[in-house]
Coordinates of C-alpha atoms in Angstrom, one line a residue:
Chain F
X9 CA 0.0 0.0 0.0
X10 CA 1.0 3.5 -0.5
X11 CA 1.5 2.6 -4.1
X12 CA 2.5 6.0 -6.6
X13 CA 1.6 5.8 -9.9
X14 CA 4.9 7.3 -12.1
X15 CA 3.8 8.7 -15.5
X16 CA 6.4 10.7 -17.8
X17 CA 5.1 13.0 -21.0
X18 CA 7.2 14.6 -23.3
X19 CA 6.3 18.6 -23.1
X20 CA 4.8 19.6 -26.8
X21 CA 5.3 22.4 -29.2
X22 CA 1.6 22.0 -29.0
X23 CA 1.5 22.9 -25.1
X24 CA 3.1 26.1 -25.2
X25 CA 2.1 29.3 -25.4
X26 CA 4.0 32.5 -27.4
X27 CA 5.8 32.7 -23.2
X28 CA 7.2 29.2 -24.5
X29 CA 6.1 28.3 -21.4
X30 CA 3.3 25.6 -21.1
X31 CA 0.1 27.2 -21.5
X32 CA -1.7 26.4 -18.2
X33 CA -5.0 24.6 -19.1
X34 CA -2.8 21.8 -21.0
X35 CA -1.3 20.7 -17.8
X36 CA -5.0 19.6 -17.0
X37 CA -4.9 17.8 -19.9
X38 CA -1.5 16.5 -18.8
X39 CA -3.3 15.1 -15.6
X40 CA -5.9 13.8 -17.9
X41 CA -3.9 11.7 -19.5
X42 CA -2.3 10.5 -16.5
X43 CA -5.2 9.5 -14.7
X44 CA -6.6 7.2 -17.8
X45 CA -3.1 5.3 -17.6
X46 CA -3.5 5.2 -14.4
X47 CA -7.0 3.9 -14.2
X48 CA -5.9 1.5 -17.2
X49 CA -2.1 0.5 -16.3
X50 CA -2.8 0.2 -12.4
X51 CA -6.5 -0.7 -11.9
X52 CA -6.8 -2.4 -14.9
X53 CA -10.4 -0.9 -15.8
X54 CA -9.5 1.4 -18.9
X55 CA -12.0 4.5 -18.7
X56 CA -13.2 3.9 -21.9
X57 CA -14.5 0.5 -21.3
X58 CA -15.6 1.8 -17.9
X59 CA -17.6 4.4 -19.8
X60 CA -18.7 2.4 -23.1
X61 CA -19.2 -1.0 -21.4
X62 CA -20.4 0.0 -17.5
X63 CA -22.3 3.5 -18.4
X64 CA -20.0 4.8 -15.6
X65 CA -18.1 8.0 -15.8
X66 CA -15.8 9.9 -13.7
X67 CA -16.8 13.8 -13.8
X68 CA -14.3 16.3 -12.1
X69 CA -16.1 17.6 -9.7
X70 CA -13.1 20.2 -8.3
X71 CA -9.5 21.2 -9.3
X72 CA -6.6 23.0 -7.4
X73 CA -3.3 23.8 -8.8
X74 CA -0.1 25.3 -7.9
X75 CA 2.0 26.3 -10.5
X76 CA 5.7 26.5 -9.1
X77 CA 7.9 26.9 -12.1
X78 CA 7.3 27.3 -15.3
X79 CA 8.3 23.9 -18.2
X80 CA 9.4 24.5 -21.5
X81 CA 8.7 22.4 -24.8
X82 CA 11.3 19.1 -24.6
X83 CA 11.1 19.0 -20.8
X84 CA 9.7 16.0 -19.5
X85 CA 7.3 16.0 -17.1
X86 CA 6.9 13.2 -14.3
X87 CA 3.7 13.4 -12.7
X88 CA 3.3 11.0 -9.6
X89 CA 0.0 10.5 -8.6
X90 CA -1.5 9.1 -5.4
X91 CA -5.2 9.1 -3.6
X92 CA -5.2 11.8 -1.1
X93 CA -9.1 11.0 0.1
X94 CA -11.4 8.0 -0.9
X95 CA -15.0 8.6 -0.5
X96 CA -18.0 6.5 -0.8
X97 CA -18.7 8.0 -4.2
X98 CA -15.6 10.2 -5.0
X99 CA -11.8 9.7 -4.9
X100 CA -9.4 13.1 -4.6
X101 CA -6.2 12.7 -6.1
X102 CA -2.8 14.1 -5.6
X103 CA -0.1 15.3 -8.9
X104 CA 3.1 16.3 -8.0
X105 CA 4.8 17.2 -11.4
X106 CA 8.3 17.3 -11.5
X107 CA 11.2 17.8 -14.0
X108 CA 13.9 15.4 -13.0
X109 CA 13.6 15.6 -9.2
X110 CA 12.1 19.0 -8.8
X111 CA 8.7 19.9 -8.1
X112 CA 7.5 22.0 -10.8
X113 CA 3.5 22.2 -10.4
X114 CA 1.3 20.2 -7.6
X115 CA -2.3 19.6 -8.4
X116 CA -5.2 18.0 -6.3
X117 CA -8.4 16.8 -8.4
X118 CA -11.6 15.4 -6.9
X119 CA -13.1 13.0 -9.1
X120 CA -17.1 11.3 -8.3
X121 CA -18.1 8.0 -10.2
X122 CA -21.6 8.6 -12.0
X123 CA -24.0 6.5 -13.8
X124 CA -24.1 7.9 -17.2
X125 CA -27.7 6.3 -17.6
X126 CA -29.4 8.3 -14.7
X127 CA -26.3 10.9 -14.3
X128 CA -26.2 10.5 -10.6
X129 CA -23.5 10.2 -8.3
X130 CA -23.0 6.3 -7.9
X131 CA -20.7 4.4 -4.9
X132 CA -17.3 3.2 -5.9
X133 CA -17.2 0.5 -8.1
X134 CA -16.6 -2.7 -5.4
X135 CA -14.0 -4.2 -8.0
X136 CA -11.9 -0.7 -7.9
X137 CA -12.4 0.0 -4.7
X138 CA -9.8 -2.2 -3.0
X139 CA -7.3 -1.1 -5.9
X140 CA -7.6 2.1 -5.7
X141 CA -7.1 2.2 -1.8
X142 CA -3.7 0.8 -2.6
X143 CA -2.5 3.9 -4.0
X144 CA -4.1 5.9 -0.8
X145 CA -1.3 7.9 0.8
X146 CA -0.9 7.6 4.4
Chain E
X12 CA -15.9 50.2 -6.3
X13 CA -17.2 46.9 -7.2
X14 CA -17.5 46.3 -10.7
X15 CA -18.3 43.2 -12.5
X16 CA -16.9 42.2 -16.1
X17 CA -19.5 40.2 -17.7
X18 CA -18.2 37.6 -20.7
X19 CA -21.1 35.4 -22.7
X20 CA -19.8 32.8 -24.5
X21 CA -21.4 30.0 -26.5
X22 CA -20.4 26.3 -25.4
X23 CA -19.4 24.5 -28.6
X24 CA -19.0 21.4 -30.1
X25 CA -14.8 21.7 -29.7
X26 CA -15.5 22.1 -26.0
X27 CA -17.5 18.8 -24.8
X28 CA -16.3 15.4 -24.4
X29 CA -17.5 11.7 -25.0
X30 CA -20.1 12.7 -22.5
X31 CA -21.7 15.4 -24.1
X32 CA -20.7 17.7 -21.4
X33 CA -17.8 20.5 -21.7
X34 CA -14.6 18.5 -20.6
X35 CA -13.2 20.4 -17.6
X36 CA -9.5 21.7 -19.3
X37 CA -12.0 23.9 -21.2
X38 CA -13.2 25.9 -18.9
X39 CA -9.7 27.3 -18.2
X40 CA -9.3 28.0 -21.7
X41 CA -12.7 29.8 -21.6
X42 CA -11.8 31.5 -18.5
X43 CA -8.7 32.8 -19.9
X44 CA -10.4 33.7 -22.7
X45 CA -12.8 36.1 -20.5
X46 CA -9.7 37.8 -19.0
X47 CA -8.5 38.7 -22.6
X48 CA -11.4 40.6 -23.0
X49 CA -11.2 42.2 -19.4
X50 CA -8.1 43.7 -20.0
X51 CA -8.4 44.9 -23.3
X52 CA -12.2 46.1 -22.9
X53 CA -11.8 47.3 -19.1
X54 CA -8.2 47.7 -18.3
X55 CA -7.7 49.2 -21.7
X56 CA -4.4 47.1 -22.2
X57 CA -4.7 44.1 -24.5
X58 CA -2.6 41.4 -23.4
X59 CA -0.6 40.7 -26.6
X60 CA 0.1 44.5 -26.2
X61 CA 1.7 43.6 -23.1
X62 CA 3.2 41.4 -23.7
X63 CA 4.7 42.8 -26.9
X64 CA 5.3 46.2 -26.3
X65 CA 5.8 46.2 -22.5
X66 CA 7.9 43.0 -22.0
X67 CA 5.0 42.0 -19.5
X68 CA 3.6 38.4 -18.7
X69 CA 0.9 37.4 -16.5
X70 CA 1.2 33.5 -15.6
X71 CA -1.2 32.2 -13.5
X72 CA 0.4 30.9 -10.4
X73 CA -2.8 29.2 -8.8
X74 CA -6.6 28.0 -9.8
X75 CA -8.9 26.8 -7.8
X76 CA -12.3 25.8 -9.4
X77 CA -15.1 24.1 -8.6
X78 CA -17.7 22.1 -11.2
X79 CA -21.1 22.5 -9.7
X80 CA -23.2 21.4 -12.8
X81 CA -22.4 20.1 -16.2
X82 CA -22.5 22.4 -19.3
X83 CA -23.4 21.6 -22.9
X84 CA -22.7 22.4 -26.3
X85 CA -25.4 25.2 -26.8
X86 CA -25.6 26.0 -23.7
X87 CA -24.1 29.7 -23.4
X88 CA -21.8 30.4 -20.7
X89 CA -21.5 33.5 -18.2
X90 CA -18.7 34.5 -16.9
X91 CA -19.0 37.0 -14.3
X92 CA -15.3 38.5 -13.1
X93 CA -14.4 40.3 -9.9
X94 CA -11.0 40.5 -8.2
X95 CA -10.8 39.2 -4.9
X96 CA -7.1 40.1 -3.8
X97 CA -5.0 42.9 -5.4
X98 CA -1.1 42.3 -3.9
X99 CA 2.2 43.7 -5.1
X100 CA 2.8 41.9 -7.7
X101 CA -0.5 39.4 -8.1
X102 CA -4.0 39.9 -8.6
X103 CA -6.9 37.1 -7.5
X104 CA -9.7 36.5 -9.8
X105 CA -13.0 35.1 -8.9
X106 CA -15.1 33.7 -11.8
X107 CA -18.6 32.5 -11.6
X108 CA -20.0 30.3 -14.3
X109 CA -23.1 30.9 -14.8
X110 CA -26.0 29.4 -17.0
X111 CA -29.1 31.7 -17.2
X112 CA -28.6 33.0 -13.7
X113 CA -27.9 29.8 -12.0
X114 CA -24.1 29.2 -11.4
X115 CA -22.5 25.8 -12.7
X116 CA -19.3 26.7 -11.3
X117 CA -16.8 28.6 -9.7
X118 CA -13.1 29.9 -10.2
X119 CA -10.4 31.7 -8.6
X120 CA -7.0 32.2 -10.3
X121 CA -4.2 34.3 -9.1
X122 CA -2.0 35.6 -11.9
X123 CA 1.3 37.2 -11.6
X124 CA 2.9 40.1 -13.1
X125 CA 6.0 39.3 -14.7
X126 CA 9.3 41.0 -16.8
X127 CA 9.3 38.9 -19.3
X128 CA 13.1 39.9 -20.1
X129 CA 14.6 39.1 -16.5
X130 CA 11.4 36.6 -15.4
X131 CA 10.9 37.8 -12.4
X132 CA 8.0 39.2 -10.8
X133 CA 7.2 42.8 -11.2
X134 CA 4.7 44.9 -8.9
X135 CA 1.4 45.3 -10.7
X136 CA 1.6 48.4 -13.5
X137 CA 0.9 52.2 -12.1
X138 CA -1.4 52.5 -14.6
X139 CA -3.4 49.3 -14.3
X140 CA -3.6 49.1 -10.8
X141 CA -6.3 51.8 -10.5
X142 CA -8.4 49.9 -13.0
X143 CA -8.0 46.5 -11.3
X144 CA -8.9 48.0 -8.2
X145 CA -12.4 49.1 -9.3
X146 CA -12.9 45.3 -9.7
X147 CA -12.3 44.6 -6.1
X148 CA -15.5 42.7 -4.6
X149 CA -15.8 44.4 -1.2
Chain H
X22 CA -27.9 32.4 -54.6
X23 CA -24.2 33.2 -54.0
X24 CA -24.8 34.2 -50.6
X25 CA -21.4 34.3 -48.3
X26 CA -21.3 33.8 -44.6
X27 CA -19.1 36.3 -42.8
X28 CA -17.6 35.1 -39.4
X29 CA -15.0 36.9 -37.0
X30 CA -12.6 35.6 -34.5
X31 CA -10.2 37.3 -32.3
X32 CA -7.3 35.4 -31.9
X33 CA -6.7 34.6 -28.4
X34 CA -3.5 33.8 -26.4
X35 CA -4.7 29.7 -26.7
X36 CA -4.2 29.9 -30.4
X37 CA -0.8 30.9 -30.5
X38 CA 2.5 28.9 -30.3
X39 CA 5.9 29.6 -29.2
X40 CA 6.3 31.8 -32.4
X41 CA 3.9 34.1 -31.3
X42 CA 1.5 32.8 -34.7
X43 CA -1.5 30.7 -34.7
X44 CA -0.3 27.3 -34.2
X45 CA -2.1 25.4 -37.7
X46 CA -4.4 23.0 -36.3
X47 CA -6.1 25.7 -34.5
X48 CA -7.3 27.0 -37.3
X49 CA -9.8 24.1 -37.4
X50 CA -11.1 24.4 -34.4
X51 CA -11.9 28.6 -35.9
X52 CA -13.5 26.7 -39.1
X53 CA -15.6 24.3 -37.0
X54 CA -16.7 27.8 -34.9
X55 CA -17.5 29.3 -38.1
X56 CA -19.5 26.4 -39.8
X57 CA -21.4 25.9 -36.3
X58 CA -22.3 29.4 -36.5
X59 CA -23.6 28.8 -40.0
X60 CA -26.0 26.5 -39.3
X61 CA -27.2 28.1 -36.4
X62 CA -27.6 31.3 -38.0
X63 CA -28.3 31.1 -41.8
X64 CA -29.5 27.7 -42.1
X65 CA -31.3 27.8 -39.0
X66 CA -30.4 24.6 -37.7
X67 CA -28.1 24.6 -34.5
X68 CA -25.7 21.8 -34.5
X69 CA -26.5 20.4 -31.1
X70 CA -30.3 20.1 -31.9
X71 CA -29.7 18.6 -35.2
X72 CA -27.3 16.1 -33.4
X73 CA -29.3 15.5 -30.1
X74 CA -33.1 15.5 -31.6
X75 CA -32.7 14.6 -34.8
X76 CA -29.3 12.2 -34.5
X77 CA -27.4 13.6 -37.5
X78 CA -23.9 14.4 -37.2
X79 CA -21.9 16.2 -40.0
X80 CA -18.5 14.3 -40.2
X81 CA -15.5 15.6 -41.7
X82 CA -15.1 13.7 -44.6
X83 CA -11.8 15.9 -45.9
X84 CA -10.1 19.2 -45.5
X85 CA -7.7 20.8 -47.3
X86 CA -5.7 24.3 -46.5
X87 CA -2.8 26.8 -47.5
X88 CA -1.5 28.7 -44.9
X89 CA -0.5 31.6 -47.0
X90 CA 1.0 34.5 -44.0
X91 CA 0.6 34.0 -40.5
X92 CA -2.0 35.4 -37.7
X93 CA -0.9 36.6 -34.5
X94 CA -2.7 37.1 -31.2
X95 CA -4.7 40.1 -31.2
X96 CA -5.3 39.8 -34.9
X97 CA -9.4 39.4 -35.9
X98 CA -9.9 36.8 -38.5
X99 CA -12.5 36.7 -40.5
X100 CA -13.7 33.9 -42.6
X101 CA -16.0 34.0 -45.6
X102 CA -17.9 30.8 -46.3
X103 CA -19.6 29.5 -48.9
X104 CA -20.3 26.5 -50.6
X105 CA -18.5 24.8 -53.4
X106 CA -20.1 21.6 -54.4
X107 CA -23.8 20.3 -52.8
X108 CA -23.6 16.4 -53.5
X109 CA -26.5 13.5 -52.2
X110 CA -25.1 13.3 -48.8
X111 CA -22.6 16.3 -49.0
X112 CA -21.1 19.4 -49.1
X113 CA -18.0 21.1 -49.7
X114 CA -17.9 24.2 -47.9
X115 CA -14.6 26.9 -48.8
X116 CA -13.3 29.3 -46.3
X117 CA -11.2 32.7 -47.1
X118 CA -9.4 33.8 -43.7
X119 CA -9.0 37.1 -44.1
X120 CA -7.1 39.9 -41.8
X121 CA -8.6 43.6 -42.9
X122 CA -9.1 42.4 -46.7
X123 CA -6.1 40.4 -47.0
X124 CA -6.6 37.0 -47.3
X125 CA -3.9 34.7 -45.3
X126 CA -5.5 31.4 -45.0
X127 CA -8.0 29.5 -47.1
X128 CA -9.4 26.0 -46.5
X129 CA -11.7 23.3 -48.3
X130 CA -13.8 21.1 -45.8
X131 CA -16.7 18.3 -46.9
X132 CA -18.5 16.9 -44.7
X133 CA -21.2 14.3 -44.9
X134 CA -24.6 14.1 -43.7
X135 CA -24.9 10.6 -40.9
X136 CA -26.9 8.9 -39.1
X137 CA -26.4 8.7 -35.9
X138 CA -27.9 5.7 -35.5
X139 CA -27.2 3.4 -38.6
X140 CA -23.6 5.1 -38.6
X141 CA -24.3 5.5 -42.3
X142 CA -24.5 8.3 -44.2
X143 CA -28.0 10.1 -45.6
X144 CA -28.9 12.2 -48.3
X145 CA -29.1 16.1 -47.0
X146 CA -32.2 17.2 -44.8
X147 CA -34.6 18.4 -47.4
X148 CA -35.2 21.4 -44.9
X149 CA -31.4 21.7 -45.3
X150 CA -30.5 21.5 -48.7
X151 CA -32.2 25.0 -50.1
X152 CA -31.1 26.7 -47.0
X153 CA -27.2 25.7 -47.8
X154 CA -27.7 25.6 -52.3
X155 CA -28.4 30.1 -51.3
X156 CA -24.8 29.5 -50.3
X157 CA -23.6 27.8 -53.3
X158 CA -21.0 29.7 -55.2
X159 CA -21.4 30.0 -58.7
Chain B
X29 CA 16.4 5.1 -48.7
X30 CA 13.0 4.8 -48.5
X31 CA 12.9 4.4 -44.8
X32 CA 9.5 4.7 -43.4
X33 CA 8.8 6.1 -39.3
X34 CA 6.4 4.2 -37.1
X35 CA 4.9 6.5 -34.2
X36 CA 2.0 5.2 -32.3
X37 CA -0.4 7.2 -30.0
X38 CA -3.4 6.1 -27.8
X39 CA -6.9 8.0 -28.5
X40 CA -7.6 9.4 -25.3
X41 CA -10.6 11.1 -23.9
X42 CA -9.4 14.4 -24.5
X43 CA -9.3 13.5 -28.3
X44 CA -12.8 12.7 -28.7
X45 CA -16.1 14.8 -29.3
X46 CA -19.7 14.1 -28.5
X47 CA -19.9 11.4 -31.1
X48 CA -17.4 9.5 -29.4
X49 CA -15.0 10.0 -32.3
X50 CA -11.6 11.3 -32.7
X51 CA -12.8 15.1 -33.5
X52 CA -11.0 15.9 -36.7
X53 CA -8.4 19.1 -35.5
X54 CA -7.0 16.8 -33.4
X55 CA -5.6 14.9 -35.9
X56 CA -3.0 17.3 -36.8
X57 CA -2.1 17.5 -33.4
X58 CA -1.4 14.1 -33.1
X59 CA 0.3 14.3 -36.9
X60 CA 2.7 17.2 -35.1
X61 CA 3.4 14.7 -32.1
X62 CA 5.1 12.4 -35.0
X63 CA 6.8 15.1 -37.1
X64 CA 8.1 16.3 -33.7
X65 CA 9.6 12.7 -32.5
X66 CA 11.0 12.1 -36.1
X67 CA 12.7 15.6 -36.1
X68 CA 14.6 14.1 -32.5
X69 CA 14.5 10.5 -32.6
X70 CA 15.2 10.0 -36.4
X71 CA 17.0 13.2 -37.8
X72 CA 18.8 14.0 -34.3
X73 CA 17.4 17.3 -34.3
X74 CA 14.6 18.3 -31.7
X75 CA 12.7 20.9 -32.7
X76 CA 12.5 22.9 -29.6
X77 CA 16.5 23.0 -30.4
X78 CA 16.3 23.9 -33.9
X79 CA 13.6 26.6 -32.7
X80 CA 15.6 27.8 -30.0
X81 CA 19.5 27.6 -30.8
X82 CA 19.5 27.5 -34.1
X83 CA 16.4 30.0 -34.5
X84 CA 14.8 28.0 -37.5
X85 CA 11.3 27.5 -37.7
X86 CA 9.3 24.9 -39.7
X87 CA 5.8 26.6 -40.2
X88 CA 3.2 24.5 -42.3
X89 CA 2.7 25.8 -45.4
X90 CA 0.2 23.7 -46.2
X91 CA -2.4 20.6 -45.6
X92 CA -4.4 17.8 -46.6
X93 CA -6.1 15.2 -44.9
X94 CA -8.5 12.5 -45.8
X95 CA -10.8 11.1 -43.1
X96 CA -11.5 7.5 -44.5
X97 CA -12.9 5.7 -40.7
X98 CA -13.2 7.1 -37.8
X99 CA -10.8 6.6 -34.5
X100 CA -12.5 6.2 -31.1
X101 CA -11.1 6.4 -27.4
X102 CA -8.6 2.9 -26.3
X103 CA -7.6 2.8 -30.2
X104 CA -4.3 2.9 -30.8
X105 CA -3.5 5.3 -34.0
X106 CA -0.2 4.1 -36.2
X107 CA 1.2 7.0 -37.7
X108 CA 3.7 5.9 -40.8
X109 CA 5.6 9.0 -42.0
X110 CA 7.3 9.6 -45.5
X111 CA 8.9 12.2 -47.4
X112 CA 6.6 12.8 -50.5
X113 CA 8.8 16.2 -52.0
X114 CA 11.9 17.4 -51.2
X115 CA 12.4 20.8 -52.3
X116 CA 14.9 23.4 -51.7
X117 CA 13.5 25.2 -48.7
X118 CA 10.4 22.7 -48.0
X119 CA 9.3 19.2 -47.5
X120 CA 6.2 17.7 -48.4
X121 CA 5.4 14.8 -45.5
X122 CA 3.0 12.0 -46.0
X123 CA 1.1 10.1 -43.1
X124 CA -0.7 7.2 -43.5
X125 CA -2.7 6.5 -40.3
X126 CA -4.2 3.5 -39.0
X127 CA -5.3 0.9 -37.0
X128 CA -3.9 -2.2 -36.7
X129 CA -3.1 -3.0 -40.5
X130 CA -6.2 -0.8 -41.6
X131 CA -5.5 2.6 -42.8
X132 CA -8.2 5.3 -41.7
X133 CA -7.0 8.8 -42.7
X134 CA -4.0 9.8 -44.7
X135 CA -2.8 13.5 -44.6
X136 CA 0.4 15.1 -46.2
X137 CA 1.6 18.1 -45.1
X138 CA 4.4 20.4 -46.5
X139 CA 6.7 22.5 -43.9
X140 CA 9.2 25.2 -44.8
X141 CA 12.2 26.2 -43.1
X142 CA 12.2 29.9 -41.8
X143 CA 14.7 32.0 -40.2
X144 CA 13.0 33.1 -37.0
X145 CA 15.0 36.6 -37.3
X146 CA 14.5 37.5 -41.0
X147 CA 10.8 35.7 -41.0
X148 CA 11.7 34.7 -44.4
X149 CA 12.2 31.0 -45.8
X150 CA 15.7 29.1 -45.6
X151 CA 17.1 26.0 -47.7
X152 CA 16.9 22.9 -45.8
X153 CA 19.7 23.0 -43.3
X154 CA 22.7 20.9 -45.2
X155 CA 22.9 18.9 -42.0
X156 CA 19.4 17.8 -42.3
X157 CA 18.8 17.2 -45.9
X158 CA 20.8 13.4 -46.2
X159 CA 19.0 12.4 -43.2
X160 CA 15.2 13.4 -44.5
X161 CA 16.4 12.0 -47.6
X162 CA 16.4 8.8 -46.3
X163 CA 13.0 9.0 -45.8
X164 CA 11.6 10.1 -49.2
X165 CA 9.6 7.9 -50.9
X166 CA 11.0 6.2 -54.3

């Protein structure tokens, strides 16, 4: 327990802005892309199956970010994520985004599991549930 | 004194995910988007004149936001701006997303003022500071 | 007949890359804005109705563009539309993207009429089809 | 000779519209992502380094892109780049893009190289040219 999940992404001409700098609303995109490897890689329920084959999706329902120092296209960025707070129907998770050892950004984003059929809140899945806690930070 | 800068904009099809709702890095975009048009049409400084001709930048250095109720492509979104904090160097914006009058969600961002020849921080402008400050909510 | 859709864009911080221009695929994402604002407004068919009640989409079948001088934030583009060819189950629409009167970009697009549904494609809307032939260069 | 490069990508969420499907700017994002990794893994040449030490550009000049079967989200997209043209200051590139062995959009695209300080084109650096030759098509 107290897994991390490690995810590196090549920063993109397509990320930054005319700063050179990455534009800030692609690091959410960043994140994005590091939860669905996460959910697929690490608890082995891909979000589009989750979505296309169990009518269950995972809205963000809030978003906090702290944007330390600025990354530059050909940086990599290492996000490590980990579950801060596990709810009955909603899991917060924790990015810190790094470039080699450094802490560049650190984000927190509060995700609730819905029915897409009735769009209501719905509990955690019981088969995620236990795999997901893994990752909980103590 | 108080004032309010009031941005409409139309929810399209670019903006929404597999869901059919807007998928949440949007709304940063759309917020940014918002305070474009608050500098250029109340502050009287466009950015990319700022940035430009004045050498000046204005990362964001925090966001906060929380996504009350979903938003679709149709839908037209109101953004409603005040200024929460006005420091030295940074200013704190409160958004609230608003559909018809009901909100959907709520921002704050704190942006920076920045030399973009020696990037470091810079107090805020003489000139703008005045015409931030009438955007203070109180 | 030989009507022409005028659309403008400002173009925003979010367009632009680390050269300071409109990084190219954005410009698709202002043709989709235009097209969408087409239908809404001469043909009188908004894209989300005629996806969500009448489950027809408008698939991008091809596109084609020169990228003739650059755009830079703060520029307003404005794209004329019209329409080249009306087929069975398409259309090819042609944009001019123009800054003042020069033009800088200009782009083919056809896209098909489909069902939603049957995932096949359908002869134009017979509502549709005189609507879009007043747009029909000749 | 007549070398061929193989760049894969996942379809994520973020690629995908209300239909479900890969909506179409995206595409040339995700054609970008492959020019980007050929400029650094194939022709040793990153482009943020070319941008920023060398201060050439590569700006697309133009585009094409045929949209033969959709992409959805979990696909994996195969992008096989070629050299179609090589001229003295541009290159035309072809993509072929599929899914497993099944093509579903082709583009080309033709890129210039610019001096970022005059603005104005450049012939192919002579360090570069051997190496795209190796890709061109016979």
């Amino acid at each position: 327990m107290n897994k991390v999940f490690v995810h590196e992404q090549l920063i993109r001409f397509s990320h930054c802005d005319p700063a050179g700098i990455v534009y800030f609303p692609r690091f959410f995109d960043l994140a994005h892309a590091t939860m669905e490897d996460w959910f697929a890689q690490s608890l082995s329920q891909p979000l589009p199956d989750l979505i296309r084959d169990r009518r269950i999706g995972t809205p963000t329902v809030s978003v906090q970010c702290e944007f330390g120092k600025p990354l530059r296209m050909g940086d990599t960025l290492r996000f490590e994520l980990s579950v801060r707070k596990l709810g009955n129907a909603s899991v917060q998770l924790a990015y810190s985004g790094k470039k080699n050892t450094v802490e560049h950004l650190k984000m927190t984003q509060t995700i609730a599991f819905m029915s897409l059929d009735s769009a209501s809140a719905i509990p955690i899945p019981e088969d995620l549930r236990p795999r997901i806690e893994q990752y909980l930070a103590v």
